[in-house]
Amino acid sequence: MASKDRHPEKSTRSTVSRRGYLRLGAVATVGVGTLAAVDEYTDTGSAGAVSTADPSPADSEIGGGAAYSNDVTESDATTTVSTGSGLKTALQNAGAGDVVWVDSGATIDMTGESNIEIPSGVTLASGRGIDGSQGALLHVDSGMNGESLFRSSYETGVRVTGIQLRGPFPGGYFDPPEDPDEPGYTEKESAGIFVYNTESSRTVEIDNCHLWGWTSGAVRLGANANGGTSCPTGTHVHHCSIHTNAMEHLGYGVDLLNGDQHLIEYCYFDLNRHCIDGFGNPENGYEARYNIVDDRTVSHAFDMHNWATNHGDRDVAGSTISIHHNTFRYTNEVEGEPDEYRDGGPQEYIKIREAPDDRCDIDNNWFQYKEKPPAGTTGGDQYAYTQTGVSSWTNMYESNNAFGPEEPAADIGAPRTGNGGGGGGTPDFEYNDDVTAVDASVDSHDKRSGLQLSVTNNFDSKLNITDVTIEPANAAIDELSDHSMEEGKWLSELYVDADIQDSAADINNGLSLPGSIDLRNDGHDDSDRRWAVFSPGSTGELYLYQFENDGSAVDMVGETVALTIDYYLDDGNSTTGSKTLSLSP
């Protein structure tokens, strides 16, 4: 299948695994169905004919809406507006700390407007999900000559939350008749929000928004360096419904032109050309987690371009990419009618178009209708992920993914339902996927032989950690031993820093691995023999020290440890549970 790429101003990474090699041998057998073409997605959309219905799941925090809890409310507003002119004036006059609130019942035609500046420190908000509201609807009904509706250039501390933004082509897949190099093409381009600044930290937040119908991208972030401007912007895009941004050559849900401090999480994606794409320069990367990619696509979902194809100075596909705990549902692309590029053929979920400068990790995802690439290949569009421009996997690492329609464990893929902490429609004890190997400097070696991670109690009652089981994947790691007679962080084999009650387990003569720790009976006679207790909604840290092989410290970078945490809830029902984490620092 031939495929056009993005136009030149915008516009494919593998030793396989240093984390045990990208294990490509065993291939699951799944049925690969055909995605039937849907008429409304083969025609150019018109704003007046398209529903404002939000396709994101109503019973999940993924995609935002009613289940989202971090709302800005009208009572927080500095200024309330209900018209386009009022909105522009309010933003022009706003300063850091102000909240410009758009009336939740307003529908505002913004056609003809572009590049409305959101100043530093300003929040633009409406009431999506509050008391049944969809939030204010701001719509544009014709092309924008390559501009964006909202822009925030060189600004920081900006937040856009609770708003609906509908672009000029909301009806489905749109393949403009013009070639990208022809004059009529640019006028079809449009973007919802374009933010770029030189802050690499996550100083921009876009959350709980419904974004669709944009041709360049619903959200565009950063500025590339090949024109002399380098803006490695950092952003947090989360709990948004981002769909039907499906223009050929462009069509991005989240378009990352520069910066590697981008976190995209708890978003619902459907019918984008790429849900997330990266420009490819060596400062470009992202972390994507807890997202759902639904069953319609125009091309592969998550992407990183080759910098050289975008006029960069070398073949590289970005910097650091982490794709974990996402669920991917489509099989084939939509079929254009007539169209020589979109023929309904298979599309991979993830495509990395050369070697990342650092690495790309693909972990704990649920690939519902794609197989694992077979050994000796670098994937292809019929498989879950692929790497192009290389002869073998280079700086690509994979672990603990699920392939096929059978539902995996709750900690693989995006949260099924509920508050985003776990599957099954109930709250959960959540691992925050932040394990770090640490040289605790309490011994004389330079090995990173300790592990540190955080967990969050998403239940509505107090949670007590009662037992912990530790099982390294590497059998040579045979002991956890702190060599200290004291108790506490890095002084015990296990230390849990919880908000209500901390706990330390100091094992006589160390713990043989694999092994389990009973926090109330660790074999030590000191007084710190108690469960760790977390209040509802609280986050705490776990510290494990130190991992050894025959008495010698082991550097844990690149190792994998299965950590099973047993817990008891103070909910009046004596509820117990268990959570197994795969730790791969």
Coordinates of C-alpha atoms in Angstrom, one line a residue:
M1 CA 0.0 0.0 0.0
A2 CA 1.4 3.4 -1.0
S3 CA 1.2 6.1 1.6
K4 CA 1.8 9.8 1.3
D5 CA 3.7 11.4 4.2
R6 CA 3.3 14.8 5.8
H7 CA 4.3 17.8 3.8
P8 CA 7.9 19.0 4.1
E9 CA 7.3 21.7 6.8
K10 CA 5.9 19.1 9.1
S11 CA 6.4 15.7 8.4
T12 CA 10.1 6.5 9.1
R13 CA 14.5 2.6 15.7
S14 CA 16.9 -2.2 17.3
T15 CA 19.1 -4.3 18.6
V16 CA 16.2 -5.9 20.3
S17 CA 16.4 -5.7 23.9
R18 CA 18.9 -4.7 26.4
R19 CA 16.1 -5.5 28.8
G20 CA 16.4 -9.2 27.9
Y21 CA 16.1 -8.6 24.1
L22 CA 12.8 -7.6 22.5
R23 CA 11.5 -11.1 22.7
L24 CA 10.1 -11.7 19.3
G25 CA 10.1 -15.5 19.2
A26 CA 6.7 -16.5 20.4
V27 CA 3.9 -15.2 18.3
A28 CA 0.3 -15.3 19.5
T29 CA -2.3 -16.4 17.0
V30 CA -5.3 -14.0 16.8
G31 CA -8.0 -13.4 14.3
V32 CA -7.5 -10.3 12.3
G33 CA -10.9 -8.9 11.3
T34 CA -11.7 -6.4 8.6
L35 CA -12.8 -2.9 9.6
A36 CA -15.8 -2.2 7.4
A37 CA -15.9 1.2 5.8
V38 CA -18.5 3.5 7.2
D39 CA -20.1 6.0 4.8
E40 CA -19.8 9.0 7.1
Y41 CA -16.1 8.5 7.3
T42 CA -15.5 8.4 3.5
D43 CA -16.8 11.9 2.8
T44 CA -15.6 15.4 3.5
G45 CA -17.4 16.5 6.7
S46 CA -19.6 19.5 7.1
A47 CA -20.0 21.1 10.5
G48 CA -23.7 21.4 10.3
A49 CA -24.2 17.7 9.6
V50 CA -22.1 16.3 12.5
S51 CA -23.3 15.3 15.9
T52 CA -21.6 16.8 19.0
A53 CA -21.9 13.4 20.7
D54 CA -18.7 12.3 22.5
P55 CA -17.7 8.7 21.7
S56 CA -15.4 8.3 24.7
P57 CA -16.6 5.7 27.3
A58 CA -19.2 7.2 29.7
D59 CA -18.2 4.9 32.6
S60 CA -14.5 5.7 32.6
E61 CA -12.3 8.6 33.5
I62 CA -10.5 7.9 30.2
G63 CA -11.5 10.6 27.8
G64 CA -12.7 12.9 30.7
G65 CA -16.3 14.0 31.1
A66 CA -18.6 13.1 34.0
A67 CA -16.0 10.7 35.6
Y68 CA -13.3 13.4 35.7
S69 CA -12.6 14.8 39.1
N70 CA -10.0 17.6 38.7
D71 CA -12.5 20.2 37.4
V72 CA -12.1 23.9 37.4
T73 CA -15.6 25.3 38.3
E74 CA -17.4 28.6 37.5
S75 CA -16.8 29.7 41.1
D76 CA -13.0 29.7 40.3
A77 CA -13.6 32.2 37.4
T78 CA -12.0 35.6 37.3
T79 CA -14.1 36.4 34.2
T80 CA -17.2 34.7 32.7
V81 CA -18.0 35.0 28.9
S82 CA -20.5 33.6 26.5
T83 CA -19.6 35.2 23.2
G84 CA -16.5 35.1 20.9
S85 CA -15.8 38.8 21.2
G86 CA -16.1 38.5 25.0
L87 CA -13.7 35.6 25.0
K88 CA -11.1 37.5 23.0
T89 CA -11.4 40.5 25.2
A90 CA -11.1 38.5 28.4
L91 CA -8.0 36.7 27.2
Q92 CA -6.4 40.0 26.1
N93 CA -6.9 41.4 29.6
A94 CA -6.1 38.3 31.6
G95 CA -3.0 37.9 33.7
A96 CA -1.2 35.1 35.5
G97 CA -3.6 33.3 37.9
D98 CA -6.7 34.3 36.1
V99 CA -9.4 31.9 35.0
V100 CA -11.4 32.8 31.9
W101 CA -14.7 30.8 32.1
V102 CA -16.8 30.1 29.0
D103 CA -20.4 29.6 29.9
S104 CA -21.1 25.8 29.8
G105 CA -24.2 26.2 27.7
A106 CA -22.6 28.4 25.1
T107 CA -22.2 27.5 21.5
I108 CA -19.9 30.0 19.8
D109 CA -19.1 30.3 16.1
M110 CA -15.4 31.1 15.9
T111 CA -15.2 30.9 12.1
G112 CA -12.7 33.5 10.8
E113 CA -10.8 33.7 14.1
S114 CA -7.3 32.4 14.6
N115 CA -4.2 32.6 16.8
I116 CA -6.1 33.8 19.9
E117 CA -3.4 34.2 22.4
I118 CA -3.6 32.5 25.9
P119 CA -1.2 34.5 28.1
S120 CA 1.2 32.9 30.7
G121 CA -0.4 31.6 33.8
V122 CA -4.0 31.8 32.5
T123 CA -6.6 29.1 32.6
L124 CA -9.2 28.8 29.9
A125 CA -12.1 26.7 31.2
S126 CA -15.6 25.5 30.9
G127 CA -17.8 22.8 32.6
R128 CA -17.4 19.6 30.6
G129 CA -18.7 16.8 32.8
I130 CA -20.1 19.0 35.5
D131 CA -23.9 18.4 36.2
G132 CA -24.3 16.7 32.8
S133 CA -22.8 19.5 30.7
Q134 CA -20.7 18.8 27.6
G135 CA -19.0 22.1 28.2
A136 CA -19.0 25.2 25.9
L137 CA -18.7 24.4 22.2
L138 CA -16.4 26.6 20.2
H139 CA -16.5 25.7 16.5
V140 CA -14.8 26.7 13.2
D141 CA -16.6 25.9 10.0
S142 CA -14.0 26.6 7.3
G143 CA -10.3 26.2 6.7
M144 CA -7.9 28.4 8.5
N145 CA -4.9 28.7 6.2
G146 CA -2.7 26.7 8.4
E147 CA -3.4 28.6 11.6
S148 CA -4.7 27.5 15.0
L149 CA -7.8 28.7 16.9
F150 CA -5.8 29.2 20.1
R151 CA -2.1 29.8 20.4
S152 CA 0.2 30.3 23.3
S153 CA 3.6 31.3 22.0
Y154 CA 6.5 31.5 24.5
E155 CA 4.0 31.3 27.4
T156 CA 4.1 29.1 30.4
G157 CA 1.7 27.9 33.1
V158 CA -1.2 27.7 30.6
R159 CA -4.2 25.4 31.1
V160 CA -7.1 24.6 28.8
T161 CA -9.8 22.5 30.5
G162 CA -13.4 21.4 30.2
I163 CA -14.0 22.8 26.7
Q164 CA -15.2 21.4 23.3
L165 CA -13.3 22.5 20.2
R166 CA -14.7 21.5 16.9
G167 CA -12.7 22.1 13.7
P168 CA -13.9 22.6 10.1
F169 CA -13.8 18.9 9.0
P170 CA -15.6 16.9 11.7
G171 CA -17.3 14.4 9.5
G172 CA -14.6 11.9 9.1
Y173 CA -11.7 11.0 6.9
F174 CA -10.8 13.9 4.6
D175 CA -8.4 13.6 1.6
P176 CA -8.1 17.1 0.0
P177 CA -7.9 17.1 -3.8
E178 CA -4.8 19.3 -3.7
D179 CA -1.3 18.0 -3.3
P180 CA 0.5 19.4 -0.2
D181 CA 2.7 21.5 -2.5
E182 CA -0.3 23.1 -4.3
P183 CA -1.6 26.5 -3.3
G184 CA -5.1 25.3 -2.3
Y185 CA -3.8 22.8 0.3
T186 CA -2.7 25.2 3.1
E187 CA -6.1 26.8 3.3
K188 CA -7.6 23.5 4.4
E189 CA -5.2 23.2 7.3
S190 CA -6.3 24.0 10.9
A191 CA -5.4 23.3 14.5
G192 CA -7.3 23.6 17.7
I193 CA -4.6 24.6 20.2
F194 CA -0.9 25.4 19.3
V195 CA 1.5 25.9 22.2
Y196 CA 5.2 26.4 22.0
N197 CA 7.7 27.8 24.5
T198 CA 11.2 27.1 25.6
E199 CA 10.2 25.4 28.9
S200 CA 11.0 21.7 28.7
S201 CA 9.2 21.0 31.9
R202 CA 5.4 20.3 31.8
T203 CA 4.2 23.9 32.2
V204 CA 1.3 23.5 29.8
E205 CA -1.8 21.4 30.7
I206 CA -4.7 20.5 28.4
D207 CA -7.2 18.3 30.2
N208 CA -10.9 17.2 30.0
C209 CA -11.4 18.6 26.6
H210 CA -13.4 17.2 23.6
L211 CA -11.4 17.9 20.4
W212 CA -12.4 16.9 16.9
G213 CA -12.5 18.0 13.3
W214 CA -9.0 19.5 13.1
T215 CA -6.8 18.8 10.0
S216 CA -3.3 19.7 11.1
G217 CA -3.8 18.6 14.7
A218 CA -6.2 18.9 17.6
V219 CA -3.2 19.8 19.8
R220 CA 0.1 20.9 18.4
L221 CA 3.1 21.3 20.8
G222 CA 6.6 22.7 20.5
A223 CA 8.4 24.1 17.5
N224 CA 11.0 22.3 15.4
A225 CA 14.5 23.4 15.0
N226 CA 15.0 23.2 11.2
G227 CA 13.8 26.7 10.6
G228 CA 16.2 28.1 13.3
T229 CA 13.6 28.1 16.1
S230 CA 13.9 25.4 18.8
C231 CA 11.1 25.3 21.4
P232 CA 11.3 22.0 23.3
T233 CA 8.0 22.6 25.0
G234 CA 6.8 20.3 27.8
T235 CA 3.1 19.5 28.3
H236 CA 0.6 17.3 30.1
V237 CA -2.3 16.3 27.9
H238 CA -4.8 14.1 29.8
H239 CA -8.4 12.9 30.1
C240 CA -9.3 14.3 26.7
S241 CA -11.5 12.8 24.0
I242 CA -9.6 13.3 20.7
H243 CA -11.1 11.9 17.6
T244 CA -12.0 12.5 13.9
N245 CA -8.8 14.5 13.1
A246 CA -8.3 12.5 10.0
M247 CA -6.9 14.6 7.1
E248 CA -4.6 12.8 4.7
H249 CA -0.9 13.8 5.0
L250 CA -1.6 15.5 8.4
G251 CA -4.5 14.5 10.7
Y252 CA -2.9 14.4 14.2
G253 CA -4.6 14.1 17.6
V254 CA -1.5 15.3 19.5
D255 CA 1.3 16.6 17.2
L256 CA 4.7 16.9 19.0
L257 CA 7.0 19.2 17.0
N258 CA 9.6 19.4 19.7
G259 CA 10.3 18.7 23.4
D260 CA 10.6 15.4 25.2
Q261 CA 8.8 16.2 28.4
H262 CA 5.3 15.4 27.1
L263 CA 3.0 13.2 29.1
I264 CA -0.2 12.0 27.3
E265 CA -2.5 9.9 29.5
Y266 CA -6.1 8.8 30.1
C267 CA -7.1 10.0 26.6
Y268 CA -9.6 8.4 24.3
F269 CA -8.5 8.4 20.6
D270 CA -10.5 7.3 17.5
L271 CA -10.3 8.0 13.8
N272 CA -7.2 10.1 13.7
R273 CA -4.5 9.7 11.1
H274 CA -2.0 9.5 13.9
C275 CA -3.2 9.8 17.5
I276 CA 0.2 10.9 18.7
D277 CA 3.1 11.8 16.3
G278 CA 6.6 13.1 16.8
F279 CA 8.6 15.3 14.5
G280 CA 11.7 13.2 15.1
N281 CA 14.4 15.6 16.1
P282 CA 16.8 14.5 18.9
E283 CA 15.0 16.7 21.5
N284 CA 11.7 15.0 20.7
G285 CA 10.0 12.3 22.8
Y286 CA 7.0 11.5 24.9
E287 CA 5.4 9.2 27.4
A288 CA 1.9 7.8 26.5
R289 CA 0.1 5.7 29.1
Y290 CA -3.5 4.7 30.1
N291 CA -5.0 5.7 26.7
I292 CA -7.6 3.9 24.6
V293 CA -7.2 3.8 20.8
D294 CA -10.5 2.7 19.4
D295 CA -11.5 0.7 16.3
R296 CA -11.1 3.3 13.5
T297 CA -7.9 4.7 12.1
V298 CA -6.5 6.3 9.0
S299 CA -2.9 5.2 9.7
H300 CA -0.8 3.9 12.6
A301 CA -1.7 5.3 16.0
F302 CA 1.5 6.2 17.8
D303 CA 4.4 7.5 15.8
M304 CA 7.9 9.0 15.7
H305 CA 9.2 10.4 12.5
N306 CA 12.7 10.2 11.1
W307 CA 14.4 13.6 11.7
A308 CA 16.2 13.4 8.3
T309 CA 12.9 13.1 6.4
N310 CA 11.9 16.4 8.0
H311 CA 15.1 18.1 6.8
G312 CA 17.1 17.3 9.9
D313 CA 20.8 16.6 9.8
R314 CA 20.7 12.9 10.5
D315 CA 18.7 9.7 10.7
V316 CA 17.2 9.6 14.1
A317 CA 13.7 9.0 15.4
G318 CA 13.4 11.3 18.4
S319 CA 15.0 10.9 21.8
T320 CA 13.2 8.9 24.5
I321 CA 9.7 7.3 24.0
S322 CA 7.7 5.3 26.6
I323 CA 4.5 3.7 25.5
H324 CA 2.9 1.6 28.2
H325 CA -0.5 0.6 29.6
N326 CA -2.5 1.5 26.5
T327 CA -5.2 -0.5 24.8
F328 CA -5.3 -0.6 20.9
R329 CA -8.5 -1.9 19.2
Y330 CA -8.5 -1.4 15.5
T331 CA -7.4 -3.9 12.8
N332 CA -7.4 -2.1 9.4
E333 CA -7.5 1.5 8.3
V334 CA -10.7 3.1 6.9
E335 CA -11.3 3.0 3.2
G336 CA -11.5 6.1 1.1
E337 CA -14.0 6.4 -1.7
P338 CA -12.4 7.1 -4.1
D339 CA -8.9 7.2 -2.7
E340 CA -5.6 5.7 -3.8
Y341 CA -4.0 5.8 -0.4
R342 CA -6.5 4.5 2.1
D343 CA -7.6 1.1 0.8
G344 CA -8.8 -0.6 4.1
G345 CA -5.5 -2.4 4.5
P346 CA -3.8 -3.4 7.8
Q347 CA -2.1 -0.8 10.0
E348 CA 0.3 -1.3 12.9
Y349 CA -0.4 0.4 16.2
I350 CA 3.0 1.9 16.7
K351 CA 5.6 2.9 14.1
I352 CA 9.1 4.2 15.0
R353 CA 10.8 5.4 11.8
E354 CA 14.5 4.9 12.6
A355 CA 16.5 4.5 15.8
P356 CA 15.7 6.7 18.8
D357 CA 18.6 8.7 20.1
D358 CA 18.0 7.1 23.5
R359 CA 15.4 4.4 23.5
C360 CA 11.7 3.4 22.9
D361 CA 10.1 1.2 25.5
I362 CA 6.8 -0.6 24.7
D363 CA 5.5 -2.2 27.9
N364 CA 2.2 -3.5 29.4
N365 CA 0.0 -2.6 26.4
W366 CA -3.0 -4.6 25.2
F367 CA -2.8 -5.1 21.4
Q368 CA -6.3 -6.5 20.8
Y369 CA -6.1 -7.5 17.1
K370 CA -2.4 -7.5 16.2
E371 CA 0.3 -10.1 16.7
K372 CA 3.7 -9.8 18.1
P373 CA 6.3 -9.3 15.3
P374 CA 8.1 -12.6 14.6
A375 CA 11.8 -13.1 15.4
G376 CA 14.1 -11.9 12.6
T377 CA 11.8 -9.0 11.6
T378 CA 11.3 -5.4 12.6
G379 CA 7.5 -5.7 12.4
G380 CA 5.2 -4.5 9.6
D381 CA 1.8 -3.0 9.2
Q382 CA 0.1 -6.4 10.0
Y383 CA 1.8 -6.5 13.4
A384 CA 1.4 -4.6 16.6
Y385 CA 4.5 -2.4 16.2
T386 CA 7.2 -1.8 13.7
Q387 CA 10.5 0.0 13.2
T388 CA 11.6 1.2 9.8
G389 CA 14.9 2.4 8.4
V390 CA 16.9 -0.3 10.2
S391 CA 17.8 -3.9 9.5
S392 CA 17.3 -5.1 13.1
W393 CA 15.7 -3.7 16.2
T394 CA 17.7 -0.7 17.4
N395 CA 17.1 1.0 20.8
M396 CA 13.7 -0.7 20.9
Y397 CA 12.6 -2.6 24.0
E398 CA 9.4 -4.6 24.7
S399 CA 8.0 -6.3 27.8
N400 CA 4.8 -7.7 29.3
N401 CA 2.4 -6.8 26.5
A402 CA -0.7 -8.8 25.7
F403 CA -1.6 -9.8 22.1
G404 CA -5.1 -10.9 21.0
P405 CA -8.7 -10.3 22.1
E406 CA -8.6 -12.3 25.3
E407 CA -8.7 -9.9 28.2
P408 CA -5.4 -9.8 30.1
A409 CA -4.7 -9.0 33.7
A410 CA -6.1 -5.7 34.9
D411 CA -2.6 -4.1 35.1
I412 CA -2.0 -4.6 31.3
G413 CA -3.6 -2.2 28.9
A414 CA -5.6 0.9 29.8
P415 CA -7.9 0.8 32.9
R416 CA -11.1 -1.0 31.9
T417 CA -13.6 1.3 33.6
G418 CA -13.9 3.3 36.8
N419 CA -11.5 5.9 38.1
G420 CA -8.4 5.1 36.0
G421 CA -6.6 3.2 38.7
G422 CA -7.5 -0.3 37.6
G423 CA -9.8 -2.6 35.8
G424 CA -13.1 -4.2 36.6
G425 CA -15.0 -0.9 37.2
T426 CA -13.7 -0.5 40.7
P427 CA -10.9 1.6 42.3
D428 CA -7.6 0.0 42.7
F429 CA -4.2 0.1 44.4
E430 CA -2.2 1.8 41.6
Y431 CA 1.4 1.5 40.8
N432 CA 2.6 4.8 39.3
D433 CA 5.1 3.2 36.9
D434 CA 8.0 5.2 38.2
V435 CA 10.4 2.6 39.5
T436 CA 14.0 3.8 39.7
A437 CA 17.2 2.0 40.4
V438 CA 19.1 3.8 43.1
D439 CA 22.6 3.9 44.5
A440 CA 21.6 4.6 48.1
S441 CA 25.2 5.5 49.1
V442 CA 24.9 3.7 52.4
D443 CA 27.5 1.2 51.2
S444 CA 30.9 1.8 49.6
H445 CA 30.1 0.5 46.1
D446 CA 28.7 2.5 43.2
K447 CA 26.0 0.0 42.2
R448 CA 22.4 1.0 41.8
S449 CA 21.3 -1.9 43.9
G450 CA 18.1 -0.5 45.4
L451 CA 14.7 0.1 43.9
Q452 CA 12.3 3.0 44.7
L453 CA 8.7 3.3 43.4
S454 CA 5.4 4.9 44.4
V455 CA 1.9 3.5 44.8
T456 CA -1.5 5.2 45.2
N457 CA -4.5 4.1 47.2
N458 CA -7.5 4.8 45.0
F459 CA -10.0 3.0 47.3
D460 CA -12.4 4.9 49.5
S461 CA -11.1 3.4 52.6
K462 CA -7.8 3.0 54.4
L463 CA -5.4 0.4 52.8
N464 CA -2.9 -1.6 54.8
I465 CA 0.0 -3.3 53.1
T466 CA 0.4 -6.7 54.8
D467 CA 2.8 -8.8 52.8
V468 CA 5.2 -8.3 49.9
T469 CA 6.7 -10.9 47.6
I470 CA 9.8 -10.2 45.6
E471 CA 10.8 -12.3 42.5
P472 CA 13.6 -11.2 40.2
A473 CA 13.5 -12.5 36.6
N474 CA 17.2 -13.0 36.8
A475 CA 17.8 -16.1 38.9
A476 CA 21.3 -15.0 39.7
I477 CA 19.8 -12.3 42.0
D478 CA 19.4 -14.5 45.0
E479 CA 19.1 -12.2 48.0
L480 CA 17.8 -8.9 49.4
S481 CA 20.0 -7.8 52.3
D482 CA 20.7 -4.4 53.8
H483 CA 23.7 -5.2 56.0
S484 CA 22.5 -2.7 58.6
M485 CA 21.3 -3.2 62.2
E486 CA 19.1 0.0 61.9
E487 CA 15.7 0.4 60.4
G488 CA 14.3 2.8 57.8
K489 CA 14.8 4.0 54.3
W490 CA 17.8 2.2 52.7
L491 CA 18.5 0.7 56.1
S492 CA 16.0 -2.2 55.9
E493 CA 15.2 -4.7 53.1
L494 CA 11.8 -3.0 52.8
Y495 CA 10.7 0.4 53.8
V496 CA 7.2 1.8 53.1
D497 CA 6.7 5.5 53.5
A498 CA 2.9 5.8 53.9
D499 CA 1.0 8.9 55.2
I500 CA -0.8 7.3 58.1
Q501 CA 1.7 4.7 59.2
D502 CA 5.1 3.8 57.7
S503 CA 6.7 0.4 58.0
A504 CA 10.1 -1.2 57.8
A505 CA 10.9 -4.9 57.4
D506 CA 14.4 -5.8 58.6
I507 CA 15.0 -9.4 57.9
N508 CA 17.5 -11.4 60.0
N509 CA 20.4 -12.4 57.7
G510 CA 18.6 -11.0 54.7
L511 CA 15.8 -12.4 52.5
S512 CA 16.4 -15.2 50.1
L513 CA 14.9 -14.5 46.7
P514 CA 12.4 -15.2 45.5
G515 CA 10.9 -14.6 48.9
S516 CA 8.1 -13.0 50.9
I517 CA 7.9 -10.5 53.8
D518 CA 5.2 -10.5 56.4
L519 CA 5.3 -6.8 57.6
R520 CA 4.1 -7.8 61.1
N521 CA 6.4 -10.8 61.4
D522 CA 9.7 -10.1 59.7
G523 CA 11.8 -12.1 62.1
H524 CA 13.3 -9.0 63.7
D525 CA 12.6 -8.1 67.4
D526 CA 12.5 -4.4 67.0
S527 CA 9.3 -2.4 67.5
D528 CA 8.8 -1.5 63.8
R529 CA 6.7 -4.6 63.0
R530 CA 3.5 -3.2 61.6
W531 CA 1.5 -2.8 58.5
A532 CA 2.0 0.3 56.3
V533 CA -1.3 2.3 56.2
F534 CA -2.4 4.6 53.4
S535 CA -5.4 7.0 53.6
P536 CA -7.9 7.1 50.7
G537 CA -6.3 8.9 47.7
S538 CA -2.8 9.0 49.2
T539 CA 0.5 8.1 47.5
G540 CA 3.5 6.6 49.2
E541 CA 6.9 5.3 48.4
L542 CA 8.4 1.8 48.6
Y543 CA 12.1 1.2 49.0
L544 CA 13.9 -2.2 48.4
Y545 CA 17.5 -2.6 49.4
Q546 CA 19.9 -4.2 48.4
F547 CA 19.7 -6.8 45.6
E548 CA 22.6 -9.2 45.6
N549 CA 24.2 -12.1 43.8
D550 CA 26.1 -14.3 46.2
G551 CA 26.7 -11.5 48.6
S552 CA 27.7 -8.9 46.0
A553 CA 25.5 -5.9 45.1
V554 CA 23.7 -6.0 41.8
D555 CA 23.1 -3.0 39.6
M556 CA 19.4 -3.2 38.9
V557 CA 19.3 -1.1 35.8
G558 CA 17.9 -3.3 33.0
E559 CA 16.7 -6.0 35.5
T560 CA 13.1 -7.0 36.0
V561 CA 11.4 -7.8 39.3
A562 CA 7.9 -9.0 40.0
L563 CA 6.6 -7.4 43.1
T564 CA 3.4 -8.7 44.6
I565 CA 1.7 -6.5 47.3
D566 CA -1.0 -8.0 49.5
Y567 CA -3.3 -5.6 51.2
Y568 CA -6.3 -5.3 53.6
L569 CA -8.9 -2.6 53.4
D570 CA -10.5 -1.0 56.5
D571 CA -13.9 -0.9 54.7
G572 CA -16.0 -2.8 57.2
N573 CA -16.0 -5.9 55.0
S574 CA -12.5 -7.2 55.7
T575 CA -11.7 -7.0 52.0
T576 CA -8.3 -8.2 51.0
G577 CA -6.6 -8.0 47.7
S578 CA -3.3 -8.5 45.8
K579 CA -1.4 -6.5 43.2
T580 CA 1.5 -7.8 41.1
L581 CA 3.8 -5.2 39.6
S582 CA 6.4 -5.7 36.9
L583 CA 9.3 -3.4 37.8
S584 CA 11.8 -2.7 35.0
P585 CA 14.1 0.3 35.9

